PDB file of C-alpha atoms and ligand atoms in Angstrom:
ATOM      1  CA  MET A 306      -0.940  10.447  26.756  1.00 82.00           C
ATOM      2  CA  ARG A 307      -2.039   7.868  24.175  1.00 95.00           C
ATOM      3  CA  LYS A 308      -4.668   5.381  25.284  1.00 97.00           C
ATOM      4  CA  LEU A 309      -3.569   1.742  25.186  1.00 98.00           C
ATOM      5  CA  THR A 310      -5.364  -0.541  22.744  1.00 98.00           C
ATOM      6  CA  ILE A 311      -6.054  -4.264  22.658  1.00 98.00           C
ATOM      7  CA  PRO A 312      -3.198  -4.850  20.129  1.00 98.00           C
ATOM      8  CA  ASP A 313      -0.829  -2.945  22.497  1.00 98.00           C
ATOM      9  CA  ILE A 314      -1.707  -5.365  25.312  1.00 98.00           C
ATOM     10  CA  VAL A 315      -1.400  -8.454  23.101  1.00 98.00           C
ATOM     11  CA  ALA A 316       1.913  -7.198  21.652  1.00 98.00           C
ATOM     12  CA  LYS A 317       3.387  -7.003  25.148  1.00 98.00           C
ATOM     13  CA  LYS A 318       3.425 -10.806  25.333  1.00 98.00           C
ATOM     14  CA  ALA A 319       5.146 -11.109  21.954  1.00 95.00           C
ATOM     15  CA  ASN A 320       7.717  -8.506  23.077  1.00 97.00           C
ATOM     16  CA  GLY A 321       8.329 -10.245  26.402  1.00 97.00           C
ATOM     17  CA  GLU A 322       6.977  -7.253  28.378  1.00 98.00           C
ATOM     18  CA  LYS A 323       4.892  -7.899  31.493  1.00 98.00           C
ATOM     19  CA  ILE A 324       1.350  -6.489  31.772  1.00 98.00           C
ATOM     20  CA  SER A 325       0.139  -4.741  34.943  1.00 98.00           C
ATOM     21  CA  GLU A 326      -3.561  -4.840  35.816  1.00 98.00           C
ATOM     22  CA  LEU A 327      -5.214  -3.479  38.947  1.00 98.00           C
ATOM     23  CA  THR A 328      -8.819  -3.050  40.003  1.00 98.00           C
ATOM     24  CA  ALA A 329     -10.273   0.465  40.149  1.00 98.00           C
ATOM     25  CA  TYR A 330     -13.821   1.201  41.197  1.00 98.00           C
ATOM     26  CA  ASP A 331     -14.020   4.987  41.153  1.00 98.00           C
ATOM     27  CA  TYR A 332     -12.566   8.188  39.713  1.00 98.00           C
ATOM     28  CA  PRO A 333      -9.787   8.823  42.289  1.00 98.00           C
ATOM     29  CA  TRP A 334      -8.507   5.250  42.041  1.00 98.00           C
ATOM     30  CA  ALA A 335      -8.605   5.376  38.247  1.00 98.00           C
ATOM     31  CA  ARG A 336      -6.549   8.602  38.329  1.00 98.00           C
ATOM     32  CA  ILE A 337      -4.039   7.094  40.764  1.00 98.00           C
ATOM     33  CA  ALA A 338      -3.591   3.839  38.806  1.00 98.00           C
ATOM     34  CA  ASP A 339      -3.364   5.706  35.500  1.00 98.00           C
ATOM     35  CA  GLU A 340      -0.844   8.247  36.811  1.00 98.00           C
ATOM     36  CA  ALA A 341       1.284   5.375  38.158  1.00 98.00           C
ATOM     37  CA  GLY A 342       1.271   3.782  34.688  1.00 98.00           C
ATOM     38  CA  ILE A 343      -1.000   0.749  35.069  1.00 98.00           C
ATOM     39  CA  ASP A 344      -1.803  -0.995  31.760  1.00 98.00           C
ATOM     40  CA  ILE A 345      -5.310  -2.251  32.567  1.00 98.00           C
ATOM     41  CA  ALA A 346      -7.806  -0.757  35.031  1.00 98.00           C
ATOM     42  CA  LEU A 347     -10.251  -3.547  35.877  1.00 98.00           C
ATOM     43  CA  VAL A 348     -13.625  -2.543  37.241  1.00 98.00           C
ATOM     44  CA  GLY A 349     -13.862  -5.882  39.030  1.00 98.00           C
ATOM     45  CA  ASP A 350     -17.076  -7.243  40.445  1.00 98.00           C
ATOM     46  CA  SER A 351     -14.980  -7.590  43.626  1.00 96.00           C
ATOM     47  CA  LEU A 352     -16.388  -4.099  44.215  1.00 97.00           C
ATOM     48  CA  ALA A 353     -19.415  -5.942  45.632  1.00 97.00           C
ATOM     49  CA  MET A 354     -17.227  -7.025  48.552  1.00 95.00           C
ATOM     50  CA  VAL A 355     -14.526  -4.369  48.988  1.00 95.00           C
ATOM     51  CA  VAL A 356     -16.647  -1.291  48.187  1.00 97.00           C
ATOM     52  CA  LEU A 357     -20.299  -2.248  48.716  1.00 97.00           C
ATOM     53  CA  GLY A 358     -19.814  -4.558  51.713  1.00 95.00           C
ATOM     54  CA  HIS A 359     -21.549  -7.656  50.321  1.00 95.00           C
ATOM     55  CA  GLU A 360     -20.405 -11.158  51.289  1.00 92.00           C
ATOM     56  CA  SER A 361     -19.819 -12.309  47.719  1.00 92.00           C
ATOM     57  CA  THR A 362     -19.618 -10.912  44.200  1.00 94.00           C
ATOM     58  CA  VAL A 363     -22.865 -12.567  43.115  1.00 95.00           C
ATOM     59  CA  CYS A 364     -25.311  -9.813  44.046  1.00 95.00           C
ATOM     60  CA  VAL A 365     -23.704  -6.840  42.271  1.00 97.00           C
ATOM     61  CA  THR A 366     -25.994  -5.555  39.501  1.00 98.00           C
ATOM     62  CA  MET A 367     -25.473  -4.317  35.944  1.00 98.00           C
ATOM     63  CA  GLU A 368     -26.541  -0.809  37.005  1.00 98.00           C
ATOM     64  CA  GLU A 369     -23.964  -0.749  39.832  1.00 98.00           C
ATOM     65  CA  MET A 370     -21.191  -2.028  37.546  1.00 98.00           C
ATOM     66  CA  LEU A 371     -22.091   0.556  34.886  1.00 98.00           C
ATOM     67  CA  HIS A 372     -22.110   3.351  37.477  1.00 98.00           C
ATOM     68  CA  HIS A 373     -18.590   2.480  38.705  1.00 98.00           C
ATOM     69  CA  THR A 374     -17.249   1.826  35.200  1.00 98.00           C
ATOM     70  CA  ARG A 375     -18.357   5.323  34.111  1.00 98.00           C
ATOM     71  CA  ALA A 376     -16.371   6.858  36.967  1.00 98.00           C
ATOM     72  CA  VAL A 377     -13.263   4.821  36.122  1.00 98.00           C
ATOM     73  CA  SER A 378     -13.481   5.657  32.416  1.00 98.00           C
ATOM     74  CA  ARG A 379     -13.566   9.355  33.299  1.00 98.00           C
ATOM     75  CA  GLY A 380     -10.378   8.945  35.331  1.00 98.00           C
ATOM     76  CA  VAL A 381      -8.010   7.285  32.861  1.00 98.00           C
ATOM     77  CA  SER A 382      -6.137   8.704  29.939  1.00 98.00           C
ATOM     78  CA  ARG A 383      -3.799   5.783  29.134  1.00 98.00           C
ATOM     79  CA  ALA A 384      -4.992   2.567  30.784  1.00 98.00           C
ATOM     80  CA  LEU A 385      -7.342   0.155  29.053  1.00 98.00           C
ATOM     81  CA  VAL A 386     -10.627  -0.081  30.985  1.00 98.00           C
ATOM     82  CA  VAL A 387     -12.029  -3.596  31.406  1.00 98.00           C
ATOM     83  CA  ALA A 388     -15.462  -3.997  33.003  1.00 98.00           C
ATOM     84  CA  ASP A 389     -16.408  -7.201  34.783  1.00 98.00           C
ATOM     85  CA  MET A 390     -19.742  -8.612  33.632  1.00 98.00           C
ATOM     86  CA  PRO A 391     -21.743  -9.345  36.797  1.00 98.00           C
ATOM     87  CA  PHE A 392     -23.239 -12.741  37.562  1.00 97.00           C
ATOM     88  CA  GLY A 393     -26.463 -13.238  35.600  1.00 96.00           C
ATOM     89  CA  SER A 394     -25.631 -10.650  32.948  1.00 98.00           C
ATOM     90  CA  TYR A 395     -24.099 -13.121  30.465  1.00 98.00           C
ATOM     91  CA  ASN A 396     -25.044 -16.609  31.643  1.00 94.00           C
ATOM     92  CA  SER A 397     -28.712 -16.857  30.609  1.00 94.00           C
ATOM     93  CA  SER A 398     -28.446 -16.451  26.822  1.00 97.00           C
ATOM     94  CA  ILE A 399     -26.134 -15.150  24.105  1.00 98.00           C
ATOM     95  CA  PRO A 400     -28.408 -12.219  23.082  1.00 98.00           C
ATOM     96  CA  VAL A 401     -28.580 -11.067  26.730  1.00 98.00           C
ATOM     97  CA  ALA A 402     -24.788 -11.364  27.015  1.00 98.00           C
ATOM     98  CA  ILE A 403     -24.244  -9.287  23.844  1.00 98.00           C
ATOM     99  CA  GLU A 404     -26.755  -6.672  24.987  1.00 98.00           C
ATOM    100  CA  ASN A 405     -25.138  -6.275  28.412  1.00 98.00           C
ATOM    101  CA  ALA A 406     -21.577  -6.292  27.065  1.00 98.00           C
ATOM    102  CA  THR A 407     -22.600  -3.597  24.581  1.00 98.00           C
ATOM    103  CA  ARG A 408     -23.946  -1.433  27.420  1.00 98.00           C
ATOM    104  CA  PHE A 409     -20.475  -1.366  29.044  1.00 98.00           C
ATOM    105  CA  LEU A 410     -18.946   0.112  25.883  1.00 98.00           C
ATOM    106  CA  LYS A 411     -21.806   2.436  24.918  1.00 98.00           C
ATOM    107  CA  GLU A 412     -22.955   3.695  28.315  1.00 98.00           C
ATOM    108  CA  ALA A 413     -19.779   3.458  30.399  1.00 98.00           C
ATOM    109  CA  LYS A 414     -16.987   3.859  27.826  1.00 98.00           C
ATOM    110  CA  ALA A 415     -15.258   0.591  28.806  1.00 98.00           C
ATOM    111  CA  ASP A 416     -12.754  -0.737  26.273  1.00 98.00           C
ATOM    112  CA  ALA A 417     -13.486  -4.409  26.968  1.00 98.00           C
ATOM    113  CA  VAL A 418     -15.443  -6.732  29.237  1.00 98.00           C
ATOM    114  CA  LYS A 419     -14.362  -9.671  31.405  1.00 98.00           C
ATOM    115  CA  LEU A 420     -16.392 -12.760  32.129  1.00 98.00           C
ATOM    116  CA  GLU A 421     -15.834 -15.961  34.075  1.00 97.00           C
ATOM    117  CA  GLY A 422     -15.782 -19.437  32.527  1.00 97.00           C
ATOM    118  CA  GLY A 423     -13.897 -21.596  30.012  1.00 97.00           C
ATOM    119  CA  VAL A 424     -15.213 -24.176  27.543  1.00 97.00           C
ATOM    120  CA  ASN A 425     -18.746 -23.605  28.914  1.00 97.00           C
ATOM    121  CA  MET A 426     -18.594 -19.909  27.947  1.00 98.00           C
ATOM    122  CA  ALA A 427     -16.732 -20.292  24.622  1.00 98.00           C
ATOM    123  CA  GLU A 428     -19.807 -19.738  22.416  1.00 98.00           C
ATOM    124  CA  THR A 429     -20.844 -16.688  24.428  1.00 98.00           C
ATOM    125  CA  VAL A 430     -17.349 -15.205  24.206  1.00 98.00           C
ATOM    126  CA  GLN A 431     -17.273 -15.818  20.447  1.00 98.00           C
ATOM    127  CA  ALA A 432     -20.615 -14.069  19.990  1.00 98.00           C
ATOM    128  CA  ILE A 433     -19.574 -11.045  22.081  1.00 98.00           C
ATOM    129  CA  VAL A 434     -16.264 -10.752  20.211  1.00 98.00           C
ATOM    130  CA  ARG A 435     -18.114 -11.029  16.874  1.00 98.00           C
ATOM    131  CA  ALA A 436     -20.317  -8.156  18.054  1.00 98.00           C
ATOM    132  CA  GLY A 437     -17.125  -6.074  18.207  1.00 98.00           C
ATOM    133  CA  ILE A 438     -16.505  -6.188  21.954  1.00 98.00           C
ATOM    134  CA  PRO A 439     -13.089  -7.334  23.231  1.00 98.00           C
ATOM    135  CA  VAL A 440     -13.303  -9.982  25.979  1.00 98.00           C
ATOM    136  CA  GLN A 441     -10.905 -10.891  28.781  1.00 98.00           C
ATOM    137  CA  GLY A 442     -11.481 -14.462  30.018  1.00 98.00           C
ATOM    138  CA  HIS A 443     -11.224 -15.612  33.639  1.00 98.00           C
ATOM    139  CA  ILE A 444     -10.592 -19.226  34.676  1.00 97.00           C
ATOM    140  CA  GLY A 445      -9.371 -21.135  37.729  1.00 96.00           C
ATOM    141  CA  LEU A 446     -11.019 -19.822  40.865  1.00 95.00           C
ATOM    142  CA  THR A 447     -14.061 -18.027  39.496  1.00 93.00           C
ATOM    143  CA  PRO A 448     -15.620 -16.178  42.457  1.00 91.00           C
ATOM    144  CA  GLN A 449     -19.113 -15.943  40.924  1.00 93.00           C
ATOM    145  CA  THR A 450     -19.383 -19.764  41.017  1.00 88.00           C
ATOM    146  CA  ALA A 451     -17.089 -20.394  43.998  1.00 83.00           C
ATOM    147  CA  THR A 452     -19.773 -22.427  45.784  1.00 82.00           C
ATOM    148  CA  SER A 453     -19.843 -25.001  42.967  1.00 81.00           C
ATOM    149  CA  LEU A 454     -16.030 -25.133  43.100  1.00 81.00           C
ATOM    150  CA  GLY A 455     -16.116 -25.992  46.812  1.00 78.00           C
ATOM    151  CA  GLY A 456     -15.374 -22.480  48.077  1.00 79.00           C
ATOM    152  CA  PHE A 457     -12.475 -20.066  47.589  1.00 85.00           C
ATOM    153  CA  LYS A 458      -9.899 -22.814  46.912  1.00 88.00           C
ATOM    154  CA  VAL A 459      -6.866 -23.275  44.680  1.00 90.00           C
ATOM    155  CA  GLN A 460      -8.021 -24.910  41.419  1.00 88.00           C
ATOM    156  CA  GLY A 461      -6.320 -27.338  39.019  1.00 91.00           C
ATOM    157  CA  LYS A 462      -4.389 -29.331  41.609  1.00 92.00           C
ATOM    158  CA  SER A 463      -4.985 -32.779  40.070  1.00 94.00           C
ATOM    159  CA  ALA A 464      -3.730 -33.755  36.591  1.00 97.00           C
ATOM    160  CA  GLU A 465      -7.338 -33.990  35.351  1.00 96.00           C
ATOM    161  CA  ALA A 466      -8.295 -30.599  36.766  1.00 95.00           C
ATOM    162  CA  ALA A 467      -5.133 -29.039  35.293  1.00 97.00           C
ATOM    163  CA  GLN A 468      -5.944 -30.541  31.867  1.00 97.00           C
ATOM    164  CA  LYS A 469      -9.430 -29.031  32.112  1.00 97.00           C
ATOM    165  CA  LEU A 470      -7.887 -25.605  32.773  1.00 97.00           C
ATOM    166  CA  LEU A 471      -5.637 -26.016  29.722  1.00 98.00           C
ATOM    167  CA  ASP A 472      -8.701 -26.932  27.618  1.00 98.00           C
ATOM    168  CA  ASP A 473     -10.538 -23.883  29.009  1.00 98.00           C
ATOM    169  CA  ALA A 474      -7.662 -21.556  28.116  1.00 98.00           C
ATOM    170  CA  VAL A 475      -7.367 -22.917  24.566  1.00 98.00           C
ATOM    171  CA  ALA A 476     -11.162 -22.666  24.084  1.00 98.00           C
ATOM    172  CA  LEU A 477     -11.111 -19.014  25.236  1.00 98.00           C
ATOM    173  CA  GLU A 478      -8.224 -18.198  22.893  1.00 98.00           C
ATOM    174  CA  GLU A 479     -10.028 -19.877  19.961  1.00 98.00           C
ATOM    175  CA  SER A 480     -13.189 -17.924  20.846  1.00 98.00           C
ATOM    176  CA  GLY A 481     -11.324 -14.648  20.456  1.00 98.00           C
ATOM    177  CA  CYS A 482     -10.417 -13.538  24.005  1.00 98.00           C
ATOM    178  CA  PHE A 483      -7.570 -11.001  23.988  1.00 98.00           C
ATOM    179  CA  SER A 484      -6.257 -12.186  27.379  1.00 98.00           C
ATOM    180  CA  ILE A 485      -7.152 -14.570  30.208  1.00 98.00           C
ATOM    181  CA  VAL A 486      -7.085 -14.047  33.979  1.00 98.00           C
ATOM    182  CA  LEU A 487      -5.779 -17.149  35.788  1.00 98.00           C
ATOM    183  CA  GLU A 488      -6.908 -17.071  39.410  1.00 97.00           C
ATOM    184  CA  ALA A 489      -5.591 -19.279  42.228  1.00 96.00           C
ATOM    185  CA  ILE A 490      -3.970 -22.091  40.289  1.00 97.00           C
ATOM    186  CA  PRO A 491      -0.598 -23.805  40.862  1.00 97.00           C
ATOM    187  CA  ALA A 492       2.285 -21.810  39.351  1.00 97.00           C
ATOM    188  CA  PRO A 493       3.521 -24.702  37.131  1.00 97.00           C
ATOM    189  CA  ILE A 494       0.027 -25.059  35.587  1.00 97.00           C
ATOM    190  CA  ALA A 495      -0.185 -21.308  34.954  1.00 98.00           C
ATOM    191  CA  ALA A 496       3.247 -21.549  33.258  1.00 98.00           C
ATOM    192  CA  LEU A 497       2.002 -24.398  31.035  1.00 98.00           C
ATOM    193  CA  ILE A 498      -1.125 -22.428  30.061  1.00 98.00           C
ATOM    194  CA  THR A 499       0.966 -19.326  29.375  1.00 98.00           C
ATOM    195  CA  GLU A 500       3.114 -21.346  26.980  1.00 98.00           C
ATOM    196  CA  ALA A 501       0.126 -23.041  25.360  1.00 98.00           C
ATOM    197  CA  VAL A 502      -1.677 -19.840  24.282  1.00 98.00           C
ATOM    198  CA  GLN A 503      -0.563 -16.856  22.191  1.00 98.00           C
ATOM    199  CA  ILE A 504      -2.720 -14.382  24.111  1.00 98.00           C
ATOM    200  CA  PRO A 505      -1.482 -12.918  27.430  1.00 98.00           C
ATOM    201  CA  THR A 506      -2.284 -14.644  30.717  1.00 98.00           C
ATOM    202  CA  ILE A 507      -2.816 -12.369  33.712  1.00 98.00           C
ATOM    203  CA  GLY A 508      -2.217 -14.125  37.017  1.00 98.00           C
ATOM    204  CA  ILE A 509      -3.683 -13.607  40.456  1.00 98.00           C
ATOM    205  CA  GLY A 510      -2.355 -16.314  42.725  1.00 97.00           C
ATOM    206  CA  ALA A 511      -0.923 -18.072  39.668  1.00 98.00           C
ATOM    207  CA  GLY A 512       2.825 -17.509  40.022  1.00 97.00           C
ATOM    208  CA  LYS A 513       5.357 -15.349  38.239  1.00 98.00           C
ATOM    209  CA  ASP A 514       5.372 -17.021  34.824  1.00 98.00           C
ATOM    210  CA  CYS A 515       2.098 -15.425  33.727  1.00 98.00           C
ATOM    211  CA  ASP A 516       2.398 -12.627  31.156  1.00 98.00           C
ATOM    212  CA  GLY A 517       1.006 -10.141  33.653  1.00 98.00           C
ATOM    213  CA  GLN A 518      -0.435  -9.802  37.149  1.00 98.00           C
ATOM    214  CA  VAL A 519      -3.656  -8.411  38.579  1.00 98.00           C
ATOM    215  CA  LEU A 520      -4.504  -7.515  42.170  1.00 98.00           C
ATOM    216  CA  VAL A 521      -7.489  -6.037  43.965  1.00 97.00           C
ATOM    217  CA  SER A 522      -6.415  -2.445  44.702  1.00 97.00           C
ATOM    218  CA  HIS A 523      -8.025  -2.326  48.157  1.00 97.00           C
ATOM    219  CA  ASP A 524      -6.101  -5.478  49.133  1.00 96.00           C
ATOM    220  CA  MET A 525      -2.715  -4.332  47.834  1.00 96.00           C
ATOM    221  CA  VAL A 526      -2.806  -1.052  49.777  1.00 97.00           C
ATOM    222  CA  GLY A 527      -4.345  -2.594  52.924  1.00 95.00           C
ATOM    223  CA  LEU A 528      -7.617  -0.667  52.709  1.00 94.00           C
ATOM    224  CA  PHE A 529      -9.943  -3.674  53.050  1.00 89.00           C
ATOM    225  CA  ASP A 530     -10.191  -5.114  56.555  1.00 86.00           C
ATOM    226  CA  GLY A 531     -11.835  -8.417  55.525  1.00 83.00           C
ATOM    227  CA  PHE A 532     -10.060 -11.643  54.577  1.00 82.00           C
ATOM    228  CA  THR A 533      -6.778 -11.202  52.659  1.00 85.00           C
ATOM    229  CA  PRO A 534      -5.845 -14.194  50.458  1.00 88.00           C
ATOM    230  CA  LYS A 535      -2.292 -15.674  50.574  1.00 91.00           C
ATOM    231  CA  PHE A 536      -1.527 -14.408  47.063  1.00 93.00           C
ATOM    232  CA  VAL A 537      -2.017 -10.748  47.973  1.00 95.00           C
ATOM    233  CA  LYS A 538       1.073  -8.655  48.609  1.00 96.00           C
ATOM    234  CA  GLN A 539       0.262  -5.598  50.711  1.00 95.00           C
ATOM    235  CA  TYR A 540       2.542  -2.829  49.439  1.00 96.00           C
ATOM    236  CA  THR A 541       1.300  -0.473  52.142  1.00 95.00           C
ATOM    237  CA  ARG A 542      -1.314  -0.452  54.902  1.00 95.00           C
ATOM    238  CA  VAL A 543      -3.278   2.758  54.477  1.00 97.00           C
ATOM    239  CA  ARG A 544      -6.321   1.726  56.537  1.00 97.00           C
ATOM    240  CA  GLY A 545      -4.505   2.221  59.844  1.00 96.00           C
ATOM    241  CA  GLN A 546      -3.244   5.634  58.710  1.00 97.00           C
ATOM    242  CA  ILE A 547      -6.751   6.708  57.726  1.00 98.00           C
ATOM    243  CA  VAL A 548      -8.235   5.516  61.057  1.00 98.00           C
ATOM    244  CA  ASP A 549      -5.512   7.498  62.899  1.00 98.00           C
ATOM    245  CA  ALA A 550      -6.271  10.608  60.816  1.00 98.00           C
ATOM    246  CA  VAL A 551     -10.026  10.355  61.517  1.00 98.00           C
ATOM    247  CA  ARG A 552      -9.358   9.856  65.261  1.00 98.00           C
ATOM    248  CA  GLN A 553      -7.127  12.949  65.296  1.00 98.00           C
ATOM    249  CA  TYR A 554      -9.811  14.964  63.476  1.00 98.00           C
ATOM    250  CA  ILE A 555     -12.481  13.918  65.997  1.00 98.00           C
ATOM    251  CA  LYS A 556     -10.168  14.900  68.868  1.00 98.00           C
ATOM    252  CA  GLU A 557      -9.428  18.324  67.338  1.00 98.00           C
ATOM    253  CA  VAL A 558     -13.127  19.001  66.714  1.00 98.00           C
ATOM    254  CA  GLU A 559     -13.863  18.141  70.334  1.00 98.00           C
ATOM    255  CA  THR A 560     -11.040  20.371  71.653  1.00 98.00           C
ATOM    256  CA  SER A 561     -11.758  23.188  69.107  1.00 98.00           C
ATOM    257  CA  ASP A 562      -8.198  22.889  67.762  1.00 98.00           C
ATOM    258  CA  PHE A 563      -9.756  22.499  64.324  1.00 98.00           C
ATOM    259  CA  PRO A 564     -10.444  24.649  62.378  1.00 97.00           C
ATOM    260  CA  GLY A 565      -7.475  26.970  62.901  1.00 96.00           C
ATOM    261  CA  VAL A 566      -7.298  30.525  61.553  1.00 95.00           C
ATOM    262  CA  GLU A 567      -5.554  29.155  58.455  1.00 96.00           C
ATOM    263  CA  HIS A 568      -8.718  27.162  57.648  1.00 96.00           C
ATOM    264  CA  SER A 569     -11.130  30.065  58.314  1.00 96.00           C
ATOM    265  CA  PHE A 570     -12.296  33.093  56.316  1.00 96.00           C
ATOM    266  CA  THR A 571     -12.098  36.623  57.702  1.00 93.00           C
ATOM    267  CA  MET A 572     -14.044  39.811  56.986  1.00 93.00           C
ATOM    268  CA  ARG A 573     -12.815  43.405  56.654  1.00 95.00           C
ATOM    269  CA  GLU A 574     -13.027  45.406  59.961  1.00 94.00           C
ATOM    270  CA  GLU A 575     -15.162  48.149  58.376  1.00 95.00           C
ATOM    271  CA  GLU A 576     -17.706  45.613  57.108  1.00 94.00           C
ATOM    272  CA  MET A 577     -17.936  44.162  60.599  1.00 94.00           C
ATOM    273  CA  GLU A 578     -18.551  47.676  61.987  1.00 95.00           C
ATOM    274  CA  LYS A 579     -21.256  48.259  59.383  1.00 95.00           C
ATOM    275  CA  LEU A 580     -22.876  44.969  60.303  1.00 94.00           C
ATOM    276  CA  LYS A 581     -22.933  45.923  64.008  1.00 94.00           C
ATOM    277  CA  LYS A 582     -24.774  49.136  63.118  1.00 94.00           C
ATOM    278  CA  LEU A 583     -27.344  47.181  61.103  1.00 93.00           C
ATOM    279  CA  GLN A 584     -28.164  44.974  64.072  1.00 87.00           C
TER     280      GLN A 584
HETATM  281  O1  LIG B1227     -13.381  -8.810  40.389  1.00 91.35           O
HETATM  282  C1  LIG B1227     -12.148  -8.842  40.443  1.00 91.35           C
HETATM  283  O2  LIG B1227     -11.506  -8.064  41.153  1.00 91.35           O
HETATM  284  C2  LIG B1227     -11.459  -9.841  39.649  1.00 91.35           C
HETATM  285  C3  LIG B1227      -9.998 -10.004  39.856  1.00 91.35           C
HETATM  286  C4  LIG B1227      -9.772 -10.793  41.079  1.00 91.35           C
HETATM  287  C5  LIG B1227      -9.320 -10.596  38.683  1.00 91.35           C
HETATM  288  O3  LIG B1227     -12.068 -10.528  38.890  1.00 91.35           O
END
């Protein structure tokens, strides 16, 4: 199957086709998302919370993100792989940002990187894009700086805040982003931004008028037992099924019902006889 490219993703907006994006943090999830036909596999820094058990995304490191991105890249044959740049890997200076973004492509075979910020990150985005690395922007609720935003809250609710989001989106487009994630913003504002820019907008808690949608995989299948935001739709609840399966396994180990003969290896009678004589 042919691998999707940046122009394929951008063309979807022009053709009026929606874009599907989902987080993947490891090889099995990459295989599942790819087999199902996802357009973009995002190695989100949300892995800090849903995979590594941290309280926020801030502490995940470059080495951890590279490790997971490598596994995802090995698992896809069609989807575009976007790697989230962790907090601190692009904020200190442009040369550091270029160096770290380059590592995702060279060492982990990502196709693009994602970073959080709007007007304040425009120069950094431009420099990374000029270095030949496609960038997905991320505005609205930006989890890495959620504390400064007053917590995990819907953004852009006042006219002034909405105008700032529009300015952020335009600045990211002018800087060369190939798409922008819009997180937790009122649907009418996401619709305005989507109309204002030529590049695709990918919504998460931003309504149906975005050019595509992204969800955290562990949330959408009910695998994560922490807080589930209002904008998440749980398509299934696998956690309960897995807990039941593990409980059943424990019970069968305790009662010796597992393993059965069908899970065991046998030996030829004559070899057993020989063994008895050797003893
Ligand atoms: O890290 C992540 O999963 C994300 C998505 C919420 C867009 O950035």
